Structures are given as C-alpha cells and as structure tokens.
Coordinates of C-alpha atoms in Angstrom, one line a residue:
M19 CA 105.9 -97.3 -212.6
M20 CA 107.9 -100.5 -212.9
S21 CA 111.7 -100.6 -213.8
F22 CA 112.9 -102.4 -217.1
E23 CA 114.3 -105.5 -214.9
Q24 CA 111.0 -105.4 -213.4
L25 CA 108.9 -105.9 -216.9
L26 CA 111.5 -108.3 -217.6
Q27 CA 110.6 -110.5 -214.7
A28 CA 106.9 -110.1 -215.4
H29 CA 104.4 -111.9 -217.1
C30 CA 101.3 -111.0 -218.9
Q31 CA 98.0 -111.3 -217.1
P32 CA 94.3 -111.1 -218.7
Q33 CA 93.5 -107.5 -218.6
V34 CA 89.7 -106.0 -218.1
G35 CA 88.7 -102.6 -217.2
R36 CA 90.4 -99.3 -218.4
S37 CA 93.9 -98.5 -220.2
L38 CA 96.5 -97.0 -218.3
T39 CA 96.2 -93.2 -218.3
A40 CA 98.5 -91.0 -220.6
S41 CA 100.3 -90.2 -217.4
D42 CA 101.1 -93.5 -216.6
I43 CA 102.2 -94.0 -220.2
R44 CA 104.5 -91.2 -220.1
D45 CA 106.0 -92.4 -216.8
Q46 CA 106.5 -96.0 -218.1
L47 CA 107.9 -95.0 -221.4
A48 CA 110.6 -93.5 -219.4
A49 CA 111.8 -97.6 -218.8
L50 CA 111.8 -98.0 -222.8
L51 CA 113.6 -95.2 -224.1
E52 CA 113.2 -95.5 -227.4
W53 CA 109.8 -96.6 -227.7
Q54 CA 106.8 -94.2 -228.3
Y55 CA 103.3 -93.3 -227.5
K56 CA 101.5 -92.8 -230.9
D57 CA 97.8 -93.1 -231.9
G58 CA 97.0 -95.1 -228.7
R59 CA 99.7 -97.4 -229.0
I60 CA 103.5 -98.0 -228.3
Q61 CA 105.8 -98.6 -231.0
R62 CA 109.3 -98.9 -231.9
T63 CA 111.4 -99.6 -235.5
Y64 CA 114.1 -102.0 -235.1
G65 CA 116.7 -102.1 -238.1
F66 CA 118.9 -104.8 -239.4
R67 CA 121.4 -105.4 -242.0
G68 CA 118.8 -107.5 -244.4
Y69 CA 115.6 -109.2 -245.1
F70 CA 117.3 -112.3 -243.3
D71 CA 118.4 -110.6 -240.3
T72 CA 114.6 -109.0 -240.1
I73 CA 113.0 -112.1 -240.4
A74 CA 114.7 -114.0 -237.7
F75 CA 114.2 -111.6 -235.5
V76 CA 110.5 -111.6 -236.4
N77 CA 110.6 -115.7 -235.7
A78 CA 112.4 -115.0 -232.4
L79 CA 109.9 -112.5 -231.5
A80 CA 106.8 -114.5 -232.6
W81 CA 107.9 -117.4 -230.1
M82 CA 108.2 -114.8 -227.1
V83 CA 105.2 -113.1 -227.6
Y84 CA 103.3 -116.5 -227.9
R85 CA 104.4 -117.7 -224.4
E86 CA 103.4 -114.4 -223.2
D87 CA 100.1 -114.5 -224.7
H88 CA 100.1 -111.0 -226.2
H89 CA 100.8 -110.4 -229.5
P90 CA 101.9 -107.1 -231.4
E91 CA 101.2 -105.6 -234.7
L92 CA 104.2 -106.1 -236.9
G93 CA 105.2 -104.2 -240.1
V94 CA 107.7 -106.3 -241.8
H95 CA 110.3 -104.8 -244.1
H96 CA 113.4 -105.6 -245.9
N97 CA 115.9 -104.1 -243.2
R98 CA 113.6 -103.1 -240.5
C99 CA 110.7 -104.2 -238.4
V100 CA 108.2 -102.3 -236.4
V101 CA 106.6 -103.3 -233.4
T102 CA 103.3 -101.8 -232.0
F103 CA 101.8 -102.8 -229.0
S104 CA 98.4 -102.1 -227.5
T105 CA 95.4 -104.2 -225.5
H106 CA 92.3 -104.8 -227.3
S107 CA 90.6 -105.8 -224.2
V108 CA 90.9 -102.5 -222.3
G109 CA 90.9 -100.2 -225.6
G110 CA 94.3 -99.0 -224.7
I111 CA 97.6 -99.3 -223.3
S112 CA 97.9 -102.0 -220.4
Y113 CA 101.3 -102.9 -218.3
N114 CA 101.2 -106.0 -220.5
D115 CA 102.6 -103.9 -223.7
F116 CA 105.2 -102.7 -221.3
I117 CA 105.8 -106.0 -220.5
C118 CA 106.2 -107.2 -223.7
A119 CA 107.9 -104.5 -225.0
A120 CA 110.7 -105.0 -222.5
K121 CA 111.2 -108.5 -223.5
V122 CA 111.5 -107.8 -226.8
E123 CA 114.3 -104.9 -226.2
A124 CA 116.0 -107.8 -224.4
L125 CA 115.8 -109.9 -227.4
Y126 CA 117.0 -107.2 -229.8
S127 CA 119.9 -106.1 -227.5
Q128 CA 121.1 -110.1 -227.4
R129 CA 120.6 -110.4 -231.3
P130 CA 120.4 -114.4 -230.9
F131 CA 118.5 -114.3 -234.3
I132 CA 121.8 -113.2 -236.7

C-alpha cells in the first residue's frame, strides 16, 4: 500500500496484466478517505459554489490527468463533479487510479481554480 504522500509523488505508468484485488483496493482506499469503490471503479463527488467553480475545477483536473496520461470519467453538474477512475487495460483498478485520485484530492484541497 502507498501512503497519500507516496501517491502524490508517483506518476502513472503503462498498466498491463491484472487489476488490484478487492483486498488491495480496500487497503489502498485508506489513503483516500472520501473515495469509494463502487461498480468496479473508484469515485468521489466534489462540491462547489456554482457552475463557474465546477468548470474551473474540471479544467484544472483535465490539465493534471493529461500530464499523467490517465483520464477519469467525469459527471459535471451545476455545483458538483463526480470523478471516477478505472484502468481499462487491466479491466479494473490499478495503482494509476489511486495516483490520479490523490492528485485530484491535492488539487481540490488547494482550490487554485476559485
């Protein structure tokens, strides 16, 4: 298991092979307290004051995941954004998902977009 700080320092790598086990996922989620494992993916909903702040967050997130070359599914709404990660190449969850989730957490906590 990687700590939150280790996830922040890591970078995504090409993933092949098997996904993480349910036990590994559960253990790794301990580093990302508000994230949930649901339907074979990890996800979190982020709240905002309004649409402009939501879109600013989405734009900042897009830049970060572009650099990591690991892209989430986004549900963009007026005052919230649902961020969902999985790794298609392994058919489930990989460490790349947790790396990016930690970076999204750091982005949200800094709130440079509002």
